Amino acid sequence: MIHTRGLTRSFRARGETVEAVRGLDLDVETGSVVAFLGPNGAGKTTSLRMLTTLLPPTSGTATVAGCDVLADPAGVRRRIGYLGQGNSASSALRVLDELVTQGRAYGLNRSEARARADQLLAALELESLTKRTVGTLSGGQRRRLDIAIALIHEPELLFLDEPTTGLDPQSRANIWDHILRLHKEIATTVFFTTHYLEEADLWAERVMIVDHGRVIADDPPEKLKADLAGDRITVGTADATDAARAAEVARGLPTVHEVTVEGTAVSVRTTGGDAHLPRLLRRLEDEGVQVSVADLTRPTLDDVFLTLTGRSLRESADADSAPSAMFQGA
Amino acid sequence: MKLINDTGVAFTREMAPELRQPAGLIFNMMLPFLFLALFAPLLSSMGDVGQGSESHWQWFAPGILVLLGLSGTAGAGAALLNEMVSGAFERMLVTPMSRGAMLVGRTLKEVVILLAQALLIIAILLPTGFHLYPLGALAGLVLLTVFGVGIGALSFTLAIHSKKQQTLFYGIQQVAFFPLLLLSGVLLPITEDSAPTWLYVLSRINPVTYVVEAERHLFAGRFAEVSVLYGTIAAVAIAVLGVAVGIRGMRNATV
């Protein structure tokens, strides 16, 4: 559904050339839900803008829904739906009008556009708002309208640029319920960017982690976490001597990556932590080590990002200084 | 066919809120109203301002229509600029709609509003000393339409090029608007005798001057004047320039 080779985009900002995307090679298969996860400024939006024909690549090739983005941008546009970071619907216009306009922009006639708009309004629980001016809607309602707008022509491929940024957790979950239901109903491939770890973890079948314009990891979220971060078992002991003995025992377990001691606490990084925890506790009892507390933490994608880059995704979310891609060449 | 259809889509989208709230039409024409109400009455005490013995309304009204075309349509780009910043324009760019149609549809809407406002002003003036020459007025409105197309398209072009810096749009619009207005002889006649030479020369460089002079002749029912020809040339030139740079700007807005 998406194939890119060596896709690159650089900008000139204050006399310097900034490489926003460096040699992107992507292959996204039809029917999947793929997350593009990375801190702000990682090149997510710039990549998306190239794939949606909003921005010409500096070099490289991209085929989206079977059409080349440079040779046949109109073909790409006909086949994809797009939800940008901003508001798709104009705040001065009415909900239904914007939906019908969008349908007609894709060549539907007035009654087809109207019928399709009615279906989507019902599917996204917006029926009661059809005559409202877009500017009077809440953030969550507005985002649902944006999704309806992006899906008016039942695209094969749906691009979502930070679909839930700025919404409260409830609205975010609600938005995702809708997206995934429609993904199943109309068999749309979904490609979304996010800097919310939970969002990529919960909703994507496959996560690509992007940093400084490159994809640095690409796998299902479970595999990423198991391979690159692992579980963390923490046990509390009575004193430092016990802690040292506990660490010794832990090192003897198979598939343990790392054991660290901090005061009376021993921290064990491992794969299959759920199976190891009872085993470790039994051995410690056999050894006569008193364990006061035991805890198992499953990894997050932030741990994955930390392992890969040495930085926390949460910290680097605001610190990056790449140029705002929003208006570059738009 | 697709171009016409897309132009229709863009036009309908822009027209919908205007049709729902026709009162907005009037807010948009405050400036011409104010000049008509608070400035035009002063002209009667100034004696002969225009051409011959006609009422001062006959002289003043055509200029006010040009002012309407200049003030109303020049602001057209502001709405586009808002949509560029909000993301609504970007969403339209990802559809297969023709870029040219997006500009033409929007410009057509501005022209329809302009004509409605012009008719309203003419209707208001009918009870005054303003005499309506139907054929001349019709020709005058056609000329106004051409002028409006040009100014509207130029305003959209300015908006497209101001997307990275919105203040640019308002800055240039303000800086251009008043000199074009004051140097066009809309409010007071600018002649070789009445004006300092430098100001007269500037007014002759201003294309709006020629449009104003042509409108005055047309609304007085006089077609066979060389000013009508000059005014037509000026309006057509502005329209061709505006649409050409506007469509180029729209196309360059993306790949």
Coordinates of C-alpha atoms in Angstrom, one line a residue, chain A residues 49-204:
Chain A
R49 CA 3.3 15.3 3.9
M50 CA 5.4 13.7 1.3
L51 CA 3.3 10.6 1.2
T52 CA 0.1 12.7 0.9
T53 CA 1.4 14.9 -2.0
L54 CA 1.6 18.0 0.1
L55 CA 5.3 18.3 -0.1
P56 CA 7.7 17.2 -2.9
P57 CA 10.6 15.0 -1.7
T58 CA 14.1 16.3 -2.1
S59 CA 15.1 12.8 -3.3
G60 CA 13.9 9.2 -3.4
T61 CA 10.7 7.6 -4.5
A62 CA 7.3 6.9 -3.0
T63 CA 4.4 4.9 -4.3
V64 CA 1.2 5.3 -2.4
A65 CA -1.9 3.2 -3.1
G66 CA -0.3 2.2 -6.4
C67 CA 0.5 5.7 -7.6
D68 CA 3.8 7.6 -7.7
V69 CA 3.5 10.8 -5.5
L70 CA 5.4 12.9 -8.1
A71 CA 4.2 11.4 -11.4
D72 CA 0.6 10.9 -10.4
P73 CA -0.3 13.1 -7.4
A74 CA -4.0 13.2 -8.5
G75 CA -4.1 9.4 -8.5
V76 CA -2.7 9.4 -4.9
R77 CA -5.2 12.0 -3.8
R78 CA -8.2 10.1 -5.2
R79 CA -7.2 7.0 -3.2
I80 CA -6.2 8.3 0.2
G81 CA -7.9 10.0 3.1
Y82 CA -6.1 12.6 5.2
L83 CA -6.5 14.0 8.6
G84 CA -4.0 16.7 9.3
Q85 CA -2.8 18.1 12.6
G86 CA -5.0 21.1 12.2
N87 CA -8.8 21.3 11.8
S88 CA -10.0 20.0 8.5
A89 CA -13.4 21.7 8.7
S90 CA -13.6 25.5 8.5
S91 CA -14.9 26.9 11.7
A92 CA -17.2 29.3 9.8
L93 CA -19.1 26.6 7.9
R94 CA -21.7 24.0 8.9
V95 CA -21.0 20.4 9.7
L96 CA -23.1 18.9 7.0
D97 CA -22.0 21.4 4.4
E98 CA -18.4 20.7 4.9
L99 CA -19.0 16.9 4.6
V100 CA -21.0 17.3 1.4
T101 CA -18.4 19.7 0.0
Q102 CA -15.7 17.1 0.7
G103 CA -17.8 14.4 -1.1
R104 CA -18.2 16.6 -4.1
A105 CA -14.5 17.4 -4.2
Y106 CA -14.1 13.6 -4.8
G107 CA -16.5 13.7 -7.7
L108 CA -19.6 12.4 -5.9
N109 CA -22.8 14.1 -6.9
R110 CA -24.9 16.1 -4.4
S111 CA -27.2 13.2 -3.4
E112 CA -24.4 10.6 -3.2
A113 CA -22.4 13.0 -1.1
R114 CA -25.4 13.6 1.1
A115 CA -26.1 9.9 1.6
R116 CA -22.5 9.2 2.4
A117 CA -22.4 12.2 4.8
D118 CA -25.4 10.9 6.6
Q119 CA -23.9 7.4 7.1
L120 CA -20.7 8.9 8.5
L121 CA -22.5 11.3 10.8
A122 CA -24.4 8.4 12.2
A123 CA -21.3 6.2 12.5
L124 CA -19.4 9.0 14.3
E125 CA -22.3 10.0 16.5
L126 CA -22.6 13.5 15.0
E127 CA -26.2 13.3 13.8
S128 CA -27.4 15.9 16.2
L129 CA -24.8 18.4 15.1
T130 CA -25.4 18.5 11.3
K131 CA -26.6 22.1 11.3
R132 CA -24.1 23.4 13.8
T133 CA -21.3 25.8 12.8
V134 CA -18.0 23.9 13.1
G135 CA -16.6 26.6 15.4
T136 CA -19.1 25.8 18.1
L137 CA -18.1 22.1 18.4
S138 CA -16.0 20.6 21.2
G139 CA -12.5 19.4 20.5
G140 CA -13.6 15.7 20.4
Q141 CA -16.6 16.5 18.2
R142 CA -14.4 18.4 15.8
R143 CA -11.9 15.6 15.5
R144 CA -14.7 13.1 14.8
L145 CA -15.9 15.4 12.1
D146 CA -12.4 15.6 10.7
I147 CA -12.4 11.8 10.5
A148 CA -15.7 11.7 8.7
I149 CA -14.3 14.2 6.2
A150 CA -11.2 12.0 5.7
L151 CA -13.4 9.0 5.1
I152 CA -16.1 10.5 2.8
H153 CA -14.9 8.7 -0.3
E154 CA -14.1 5.4 1.5
P155 CA -10.3 5.6 0.8
E156 CA -8.1 2.5 0.6
L157 CA -5.6 4.2 2.8
L158 CA -6.1 6.6 5.6
F159 CA -3.3 9.0 6.9
L160 CA -3.8 10.4 10.3
D161 CA -1.3 13.0 11.6
E162 CA -1.5 13.0 15.4
P163 CA -5.2 12.3 15.4
T164 CA -5.8 12.7 19.1
T165 CA -3.3 15.4 20.2
G166 CA -4.9 17.8 22.6
L167 CA -7.8 15.6 23.5
D168 CA -8.6 14.2 26.9
P169 CA -8.0 10.5 27.5
Q170 CA -11.7 9.6 27.2
S171 CA -12.1 11.4 23.9
R172 CA -8.9 9.8 22.7
A173 CA -10.2 6.3 23.4
N174 CA -13.5 7.2 21.7
I175 CA -11.7 8.5 18.6
W176 CA -9.8 5.2 18.4
D177 CA -12.9 3.1 18.8
H178 CA -14.3 4.9 15.7
I179 CA -11.1 4.7 13.7
L180 CA -10.7 1.0 14.2
R181 CA -14.3 0.2 13.6
L182 CA -14.2 2.1 10.3
H183 CA -10.9 0.5 9.5
K184 CA -12.6 -2.9 9.7
E185 CA -15.9 -1.8 8.0
I186 CA -14.3 -0.3 4.9
A187 CA -11.1 -2.3 5.0
T188 CA -8.9 0.9 5.1
T189 CA -5.2 0.7 5.7
V190 CA -4.4 3.1 8.5
F191 CA -1.0 4.9 8.8
F192 CA -0.8 7.3 11.8
T193 CA 1.8 9.5 13.5
T194 CA 1.8 10.0 17.2
H195 CA 4.1 11.0 20.0
Y196 CA 1.8 9.3 22.5
L197 CA 3.4 5.9 23.4
E198 CA 0.2 4.4 24.7
E199 CA -1.5 5.3 21.4
A200 CA 1.0 3.4 19.3
D201 CA 1.1 0.5 21.9
L202 CA -2.7 0.1 22.2
W203 CA -3.9 0.6 18.6
A204 CA -1.1 -0.2 16.2

